[in-house]
Amino acid sequence: MALPSTPHSPGRLVAIQPLKHKRCVGCRRGPLSLLVLEEGVPHCLVCADLGHLVFLPRGDTALTRRSREESTLSVVVVRFNRRKGRYERQGVLVEEAALVRAEERCLADAEARRRRRIRDARRRTVEDERFAAAFAGEIIRLFPGCPAGRAGAIAGHASVRGSGRVGRSAAGRALSEGAVISAVVAAVRHVDTPYDQLLMSGVPRYEARRRIAPTVESVLRAWREVDEVVS
């Protein structure tokens, strides 16, 4: 009835999920879903004085750690992996009351993390709005003829967090003139010219850009030049 290479966990009790049907040598109950080896023979949890414990599967590290901290008695649960030729942890046995306390601690932490995520999201939203406004301001400074609504739309598109667009680059975050101009050029290219249609019709990108370059420059020139108001 011996099991392959009896597992060892120094300083800890170990229970086994057997691969074959096993019966307890004490009460003859079986097949056992969990057993404890004593002098090489299997005993059920009840006969091993562990029947009051509950099984917590592996997967939640924080819950496992806290359950063991809260439990006076805990047992490591293992199962033999034939392919790897070794025992692997499957979870722990802990006192039910300890598991409840551990779950309450984890829930409290989860609520704290949820509130922190909300605060962080609000903070990022404010930061993003301020940055987009500053970016739009730079667009208006460089292109005073650009309509305010259009400048806001360009800035908002270019500065979306995580988009990888020019507004989120290091140069963009520094509001460098080159980054701002690049964002404006890209917006004009896609909105004010047939660039997208050319790409969809199979025109190579560099050729499409060559064709629409005069239109782009015309729009940029108009936005740079502001007619003097004659009083």
C-alpha positions as semicolon CSV with decimal commas, in nm:
position;residue;x (nm);y (nm);z (nm)
1;M;0,000;0,000;0,000
2;A;0,303;0,224;-0,007
3;L;0,286;0,542;-0,213
4;P;0,569;0,661;-0,441
5;S;0,842;0,858;-0,266
6;T;0,654;0,975;0,037
7;P;0,639;1,357;0,026
8;H;0,826;1,567;0,278
9;S;0,745;1,918;0,394
10;P;0,981;2,002;0,682
11;G;0,796;2,131;0,987
12;R;0,454;2,082;0,825
13;L;0,188;1,813;0,820
14;V;0,115;1,664;0,479
15;A;-0,198;1,508;0,333
16;I;-0,210;1,329;-0,004
17;Q;-0,464;1,323;-0,284
18;P;-0,411;0,959;-0,394
19;L;-0,406;0,861;-0,761
20;K;-0,541;0,513;-0,682
21;H;-0,826;0,395;-0,462
22;K;-0,703;0,370;-0,103
23;R;-0,874;0,268;0,221
24;C;-0,799;0,377;0,573
25;V;-0,620;0,103;0,769
26;G;-0,801;0,215;1,082
27;C;-1,170;0,243;0,992
28;R;-1,150;0,077;0,648
29;R;-1,330;0,375;0,497
30;G;-1,262;0,437;0,130
31;P;-1,188;0,519;-0,135
32;L;-1,018;0,817;0,026
33;S;-1,007;1,157;-0,143
34;L;-0,740;1,261;0,107
35;L;-0,515;1,052;0,328
36;V;-0,232;1,088;0,573
37;L;0,058;0,844;0,576
38;E;0,162;0,717;0,918
39;E;0,448;0,467;0,916
40;G;0,390;0,422;0,543
41;V;0,020;0,324;0,562
42;P;-0,281;0,542;0,479
43;H;-0,520;0,688;0,733
44;C;-0,830;0,897;0,667
45;L;-0,842;1,249;0,803
46;V;-1,083;1,152;1,078
47;C;-0,857;0,876;1,208
48;A;-0,560;1,116;1,178
49;D;-0,747;1,370;1,397
50;L;-0,771;1,612;1,104
51;G;-1,136;1,560;1,012
52;H;-1,239;1,903;1,139
53;L;-1,025;2,083;0,880
54;V;-1,153;2,217;0,546
55;F;-0,973;2,214;0,212
56;L;-0,861;2,539;0,052
57;P;-0,740;2,484;-0,309
58;R;-0,426;2,658;-0,427
59;G;-0,455;2,969;-0,642
60;D;-0,517;3,257;-0,402
61;T;-0,183;3,322;-0,239
62;A;-0,305;3,590;0,001
63;L;-0,600;3,380;0,119
64;T;-0,380;3,074;0,168
65;R;-0,120;3,269;0,365
66;R;-0,378;3,433;0,588
67;S;-0,570;3,110;0,643
68;R;-0,254;2,944;0,771
69;E;-0,179;3,245;0,989
70;E;-0,528;3,227;1,141
71;S;-0,536;2,847;1,179
72;T;-0,378;2,676;1,480
73;L;-0,347;2,358;1,273
74;S;-0,280;2,342;0,899
75;V;-0,187;2,067;0,655
76;V;-0,024;2,090;0,313
77;V;-0,215;1,890;0,049
78;V;-0,013;1,731;-0,234
79;R;-0,067;1,500;-0,530
80;F;0,185;1,292;-0,722
81;N;0,254;1,406;-1,079
82;R;0,353;1,096;-1,274
83;R;0,489;1,290;-1,570
84;K;0,720;1,503;-1,356
85;G;0,788;1,229;-1,103
86;R;0,723;1,443;-0,798
87;Y;0,457;1,555;-0,555
88;E;0,299;1,896;-0,619
89;R;0,100;2,117;-0,385
90;Q;-0,274;2,130;-0,438
91;G;-0,378;2,345;-0,143
92;V;-0,403;2,338;0,234
93;L;-0,630;2,209;0,507
94;V;-0,717;2,471;0,767
95;E;-0,971;2,529;1,042
96;E;-1,302;2,652;0,903
97;A;-1,318;2,948;1,141
98;A;-0,967;3,045;1,035
99;L;-1,070;3,036;0,669
100;V;-1,367;3,261;0,744
101;R;-1,143;3,513;0,923
102;A;-0,892;3,501;0,638
103;E;-1,168;3,561;0,382
104;E;-1,289;3,861;0,581
105;R;-0,937;4,005;0,582
106;C;-0,904;3,953;0,207
107;L;-1,244;4,109;0,141
108;A;-1,143;4,413;0,345
109;D;-0,826;4,444;0,139
110;A;-1,023;4,398;-0,183
111;E;-1,256;4,681;-0,084
112;A;-0,958;4,901;0,000
113;R;-0,803;4,820;-0,339
114;R;-1,134;4,895;-0,512
115;R;-1,153;5,237;-0,346
116;R;-0,790;5,305;-0,435
117;R;-0,855;5,210;-0,800
118;I;-1,146;5,454;-0,807
119;R;-0,932;5,732;-0,660
120;D;-0,651;5,657;-0,904
121;A;-0,893;5,654;-1,198
122;R;-1,033;5,993;-1,094
123;R;-0,684;6,133;-1,052
124;R;-0,579;6,006;-1,397
125;T;-0,894;6,153;-1,552
126;V;-0,815;6,496;-1,407
127;E;-0,452;6,468;-1,518
128;D;-0,557;6,364;-1,869
129;E;-0,805;6,651;-1,898
130;R;-0,542;6,901;-1,788
131;F;-0,286;6,759;-2,028
132;A;-0,531;6,759;-2,322
133;A;-0,618;7,122;-2,244
134;A;-0,249;7,216;-2,236
135;F;-0,191;7,028;-2,562
136;A;-0,485;7,210;-2,725
137;G;-0,341;7,538;-2,598
138;E;-0,012;7,462;-2,773
139;I;-0,198;7,382;-3,094
140;I;-0,373;7,720;-3,080
141;R;-0,044;7,893;-3,007
142;L;0,125;7,735;-3,310
143;F;-0,185;7,745;-3,531
144;P;-0,393;8,043;-3,416
145;G;-0,632;7,993;-3,707
146;C;-0,727;7,642;-3,596
147;P;-1,084;7,636;-3,459
148;A;-1,091;7,580;-3,082
149;G;-1,316;7,277;-3,118
150;R;-1,086;7,122;-3,373
151;A;-0,780;7,188;-3,155
152;G;-0,955;7,017;-2,863
153;A;-1,045;6,716;-3,076
154;I;-0,688;6,682;-3,205
155;A;-0,544;6,712;-2,855
156;G;-0,791;6,463;-2,712
157;H;-0,715;6,206;-2,981
158;A;-0,338;6,249;-2,963
159;S;-0,318;6,228;-2,585
160;V;-0,528;5,918;-2,508
161;R;-0,352;5,729;-2,227
162;G;-0,200;5,401;-2,345
163;S;-0,267;5,473;-2,713
164;G;0,099;5,505;-2,812
165;R;0,013;5,820;-3,008
166;V;0,243;6,117;-3,032
167;G;0,077;6,297;-2,743
168;R;0,177;6,015;-2,506
169;S;0,540;6,009;-2,620
170;A;0,808;6,174;-2,411
171;A;0,816;6,465;-2,654
172;G;0,439;6,489;-2,649
173;R;0,420;6,492;-2,270
174;A;0,681;6,770;-2,275
175;L;0,458;6,959;-2,524
176;S;0,748;6,991;-2,767
177;E;0,671;7,187;-3,081
178;G;0,761;6,895;-3,305
179;A;0,520;6,659;-3,127
180;V;0,235;6,910;-3,141
181;I;0,289;6,976;-3,511
182;S;0,303;6,600;-3,579
183;A;-0,034;6,554;-3,408
184;V;-0,188;6,836;-3,612
185;V;-0,046;6,704;-3,939
186;A;-0,179;6,355;-3,867
187;A;-0,525;6,492;-3,790
188;V;-0,535;6,703;-4,107
189;R;-0,413;6,409;-4,312
190;H;-0,697;6,182;-4,197
191;V;-0,979;6,439;-4,174
192;D;-0,916;6,699;-4,443
193;T;-0,775;6,489;-4,727
194;P;-0,870;6,167;-4,912
195;Y;-0,572;5,992;-4,751
196;D;-0,773;5,710;-4,596
197;Q;-0,960;5,644;-4,920
198;L;-0,631;5,628;-5,110
199;L;-0,499;5,367;-4,867
200;M;-0,819;5,164;-4,895
201;S;-0,792;5,169;-5,276
202;G;-0,446;5,014;-5,258
203;V;-0,226;5,320;-5,300
204;P;0,104;5,271;-5,111
205;R;0,136;5,482;-4,798
206;Y;0,427;5,696;-4,917
207;E;0,257;5,763;-5,250
208;A;-0,068;5,852;-5,074
209;R;0,116;6,096;-4,853
210;R;0,285;6,253;-5,155
211;R;-0,050;6,307;-5,324
212;I;-0,218;6,474;-5,029
213;A;0,086;6,678;-4,918
214;P;-0,028;7,001;-5,096
215;T;-0,369;6,984;-4,925
216;V;-0,211;6,928;-4,585
217;E;0,025;7,221;-4,632
218;S;-0,263;7,442;-4,749
219;V;-0,464;7,370;-4,433
220;L;-0,163;7,425;-4,207
221;R;-0,082;7,752;-4,383
222;A;-0,436;7,875;-4,336
223;W;-0,427;7,787;-3,967
224;R;-0,093;7,961;-3,919
225;E;-0,204;8,285;-4,089
226;V;-0,467;8,487;-3,905
227;D;-0,630;8,768;-4,096
228;E;-0,584;9,101;-3,927
229;V;-0,907;9,249;-3,806
230;V;-0,955;9,591;-3,951
231;S;-1,137;9,816;-3,711
